[in-house]
XYZ file of C-alpha atoms in Angstrom:
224
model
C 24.253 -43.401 34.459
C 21.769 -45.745 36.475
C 19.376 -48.313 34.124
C 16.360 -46.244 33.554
C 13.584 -47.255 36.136
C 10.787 -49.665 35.089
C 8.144 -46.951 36.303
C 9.652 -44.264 34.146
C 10.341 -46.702 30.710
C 7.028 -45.828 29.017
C 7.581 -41.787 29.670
C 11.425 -42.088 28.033
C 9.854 -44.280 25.621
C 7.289 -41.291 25.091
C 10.013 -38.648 24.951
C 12.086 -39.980 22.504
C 9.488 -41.051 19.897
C 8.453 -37.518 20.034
C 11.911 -35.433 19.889
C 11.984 -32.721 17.889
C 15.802 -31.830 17.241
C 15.277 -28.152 15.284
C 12.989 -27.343 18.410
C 15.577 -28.822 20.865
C 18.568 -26.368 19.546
C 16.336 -23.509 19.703
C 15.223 -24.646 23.592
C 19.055 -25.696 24.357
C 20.391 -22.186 23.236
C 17.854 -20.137 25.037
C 19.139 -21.299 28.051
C 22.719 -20.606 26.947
C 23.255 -23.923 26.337
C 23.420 -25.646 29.471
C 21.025 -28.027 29.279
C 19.993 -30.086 26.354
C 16.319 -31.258 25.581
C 14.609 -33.687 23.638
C 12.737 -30.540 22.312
C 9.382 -31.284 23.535
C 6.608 -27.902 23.770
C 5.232 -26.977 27.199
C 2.041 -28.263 26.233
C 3.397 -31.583 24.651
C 5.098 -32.212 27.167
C 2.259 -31.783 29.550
C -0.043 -34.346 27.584
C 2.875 -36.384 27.079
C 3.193 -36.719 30.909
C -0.964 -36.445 31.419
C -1.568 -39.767 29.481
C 1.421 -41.281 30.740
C -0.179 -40.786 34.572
C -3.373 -42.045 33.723
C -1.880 -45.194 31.900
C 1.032 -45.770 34.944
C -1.125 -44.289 38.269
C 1.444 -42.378 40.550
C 4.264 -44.219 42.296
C 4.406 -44.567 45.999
C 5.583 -41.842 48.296
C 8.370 -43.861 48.926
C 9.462 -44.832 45.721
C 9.325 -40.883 45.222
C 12.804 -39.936 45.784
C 14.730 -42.228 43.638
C 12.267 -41.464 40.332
C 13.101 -37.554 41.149
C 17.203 -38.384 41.974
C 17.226 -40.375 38.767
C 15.164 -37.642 36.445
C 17.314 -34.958 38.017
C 20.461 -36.635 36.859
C 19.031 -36.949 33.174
C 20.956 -34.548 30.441
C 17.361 -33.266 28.944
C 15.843 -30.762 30.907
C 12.536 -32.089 30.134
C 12.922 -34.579 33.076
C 13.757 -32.236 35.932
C 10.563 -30.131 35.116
C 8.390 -34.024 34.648
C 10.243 -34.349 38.152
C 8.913 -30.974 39.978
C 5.567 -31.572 38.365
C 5.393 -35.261 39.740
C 6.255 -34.959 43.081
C 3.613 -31.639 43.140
C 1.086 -34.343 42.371
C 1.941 -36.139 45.277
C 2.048 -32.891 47.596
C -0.862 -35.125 49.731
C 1.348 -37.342 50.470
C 3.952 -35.681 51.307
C 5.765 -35.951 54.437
C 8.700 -33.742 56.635
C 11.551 -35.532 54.871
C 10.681 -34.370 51.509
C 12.792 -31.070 52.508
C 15.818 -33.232 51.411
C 14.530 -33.373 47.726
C 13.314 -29.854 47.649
C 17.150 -28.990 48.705
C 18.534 -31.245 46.763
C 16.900 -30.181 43.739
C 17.219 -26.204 44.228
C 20.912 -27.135 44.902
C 21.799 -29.577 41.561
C 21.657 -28.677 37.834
C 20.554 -25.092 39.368
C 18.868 -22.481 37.593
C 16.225 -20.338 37.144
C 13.528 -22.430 35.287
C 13.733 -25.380 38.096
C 14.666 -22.739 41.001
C 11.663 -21.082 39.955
C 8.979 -23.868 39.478
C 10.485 -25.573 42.464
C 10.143 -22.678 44.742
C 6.168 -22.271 43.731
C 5.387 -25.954 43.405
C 7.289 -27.368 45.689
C 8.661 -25.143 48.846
C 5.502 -22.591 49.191
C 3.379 -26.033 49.171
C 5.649 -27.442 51.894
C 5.563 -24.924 54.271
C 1.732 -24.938 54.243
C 2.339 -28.298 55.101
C 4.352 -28.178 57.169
C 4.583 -24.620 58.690
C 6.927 -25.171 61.637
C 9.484 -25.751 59.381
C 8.979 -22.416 57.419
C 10.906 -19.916 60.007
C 13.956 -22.182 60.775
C 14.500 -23.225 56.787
C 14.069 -20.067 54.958
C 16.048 -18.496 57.331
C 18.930 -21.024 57.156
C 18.318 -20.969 53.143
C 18.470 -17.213 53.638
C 22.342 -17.364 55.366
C 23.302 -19.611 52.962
C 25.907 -19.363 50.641
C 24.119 -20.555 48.221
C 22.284 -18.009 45.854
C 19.561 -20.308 44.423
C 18.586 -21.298 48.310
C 18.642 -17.422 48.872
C 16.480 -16.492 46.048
C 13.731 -19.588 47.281
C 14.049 -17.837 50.541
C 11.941 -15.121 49.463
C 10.193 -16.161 46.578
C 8.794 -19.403 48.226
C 5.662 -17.121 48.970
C 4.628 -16.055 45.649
C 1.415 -17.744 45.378
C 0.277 -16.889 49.366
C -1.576 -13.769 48.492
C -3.000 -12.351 51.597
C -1.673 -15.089 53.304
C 1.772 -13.893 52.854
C 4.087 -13.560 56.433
C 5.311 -9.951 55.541
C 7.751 -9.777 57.984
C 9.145 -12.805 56.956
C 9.864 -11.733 53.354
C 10.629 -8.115 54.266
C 13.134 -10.070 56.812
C 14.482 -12.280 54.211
C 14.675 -9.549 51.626
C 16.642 -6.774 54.155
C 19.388 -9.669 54.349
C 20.207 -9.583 51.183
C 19.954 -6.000 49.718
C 23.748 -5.554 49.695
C 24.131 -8.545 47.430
C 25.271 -7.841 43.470
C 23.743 -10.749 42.129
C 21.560 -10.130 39.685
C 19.028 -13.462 40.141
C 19.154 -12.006 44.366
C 18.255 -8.672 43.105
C 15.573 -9.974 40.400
C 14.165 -11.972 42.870
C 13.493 -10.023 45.449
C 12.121 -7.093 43.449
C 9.703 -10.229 42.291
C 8.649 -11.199 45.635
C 7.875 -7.691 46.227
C 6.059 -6.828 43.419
C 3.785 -9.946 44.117
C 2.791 -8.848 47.696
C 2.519 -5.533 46.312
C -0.700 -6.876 44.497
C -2.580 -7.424 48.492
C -0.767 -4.305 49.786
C 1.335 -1.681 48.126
C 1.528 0.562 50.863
C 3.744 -1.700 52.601
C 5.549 -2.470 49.875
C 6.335 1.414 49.280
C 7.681 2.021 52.930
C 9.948 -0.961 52.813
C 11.264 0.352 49.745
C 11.881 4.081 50.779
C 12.969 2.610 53.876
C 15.454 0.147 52.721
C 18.655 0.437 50.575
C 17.458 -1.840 47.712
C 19.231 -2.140 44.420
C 17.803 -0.052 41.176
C 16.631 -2.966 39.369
C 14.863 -4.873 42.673
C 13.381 -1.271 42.988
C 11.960 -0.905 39.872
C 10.826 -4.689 39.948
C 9.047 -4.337 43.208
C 7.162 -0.977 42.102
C 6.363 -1.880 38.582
C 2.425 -1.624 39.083
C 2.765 1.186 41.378
């Protein structure tokens, strides 16, 4: 594993002084044990990383990639959600190329907590930036074989409100009603249930109108 970065020293410094190991077994076998974790609290963590910006300032754009490829390779899961919350920092700065993190990070040490975050933080602020992109990646994502990119495909609008392209996320959805996977069906009933908040209606008649699995059905009219 690559020499810890100078910019990111003081944060490991940070982590390690204040590991908890009781809380880190709890965190590592919540998430069946995949990950481990230096057993840091949200909100310790948070201050943790807080004073740590306002002692080190953020790092350049371009020094971006190789903090977020080294974090992502770390074994405690702290550092891939320090990553995602970094680089959202930085969103201003961001420029077309970052799609190659946001993939590369959906794609590596994949699951729900990181999918999840990265889809909200990182993706639906992207393709605000960047709109252009928004059609020709989601819908790539979308075909993908991968079910992480899939589940982004749809969720990446969770925070648009009104905003939300409802054909685009009815679109995305419809592609993948036929698929068994439980995080595909989870997340689409999710993505529905958010834009049911701005308009239910539309949410209904997609539903009646469109073979959707029990569970995404029951996710997507939970406040009905």
């Amino acid at each position: 594993m690559k020499k810890t970065p100078p910019y990111l020293q003081p944060l490991q410094e940070l982590f390690e002084e204040n590991a908890n190991k009781a809380i880190a077994e709890g965190q590592s076998a919540y998430m069946r044990n995949m990950f481990s974790y230096y057993g840091l609290k949200t909100p310790e963590r948070r201050m943790i990383f807080k004073e740590f910006i306002i002692a080190q300032s953020l790092p350049s754009y371009e020094a971006l990639p190789a903090l977020i490829k080294w974090m992502w390779q770390q074994p405690q899961r702290e550092w891939q959600y320090i990553a995602i919350e970094l680089a959202a920092k930085m969103k201003k700065q961001w420029k077309e190329d970052f799609l190659e993190l946001i993939e590369h990070c959906i794609t590596t040490k994949s699951w729900w907590d990181s999918v999840d975050a990265i889809a909200t933080e990182w993706a639906g602020n992207y393709f605000v930036l960047f709109p252009k992109q928004t059609q020709k990646v989601t819908a790539r994502w979308n075909k993908s074989n991968n079910m992480w990119l899939q589940r982004v495909s749809m969720i990446f609008q969770l925070q648009y409100k009104l905003k939300t392209d409802e054909h685009l996320l009815f679109k995305h959805c419809k592609a993948l009603t036929d698929s068994k996977e439980f995080f595909i069906q989870k997340g689409m009933g999710w993505a529905l249930r958010q834009y049911a908040r701005h308009n239910m209606k539309a949410v209904q008649k997609f539903v009646e109108e469109t073979k959707v699995s029990n569970l995404t059905k029951r996710e997507a009219l939970k406040h009905a």
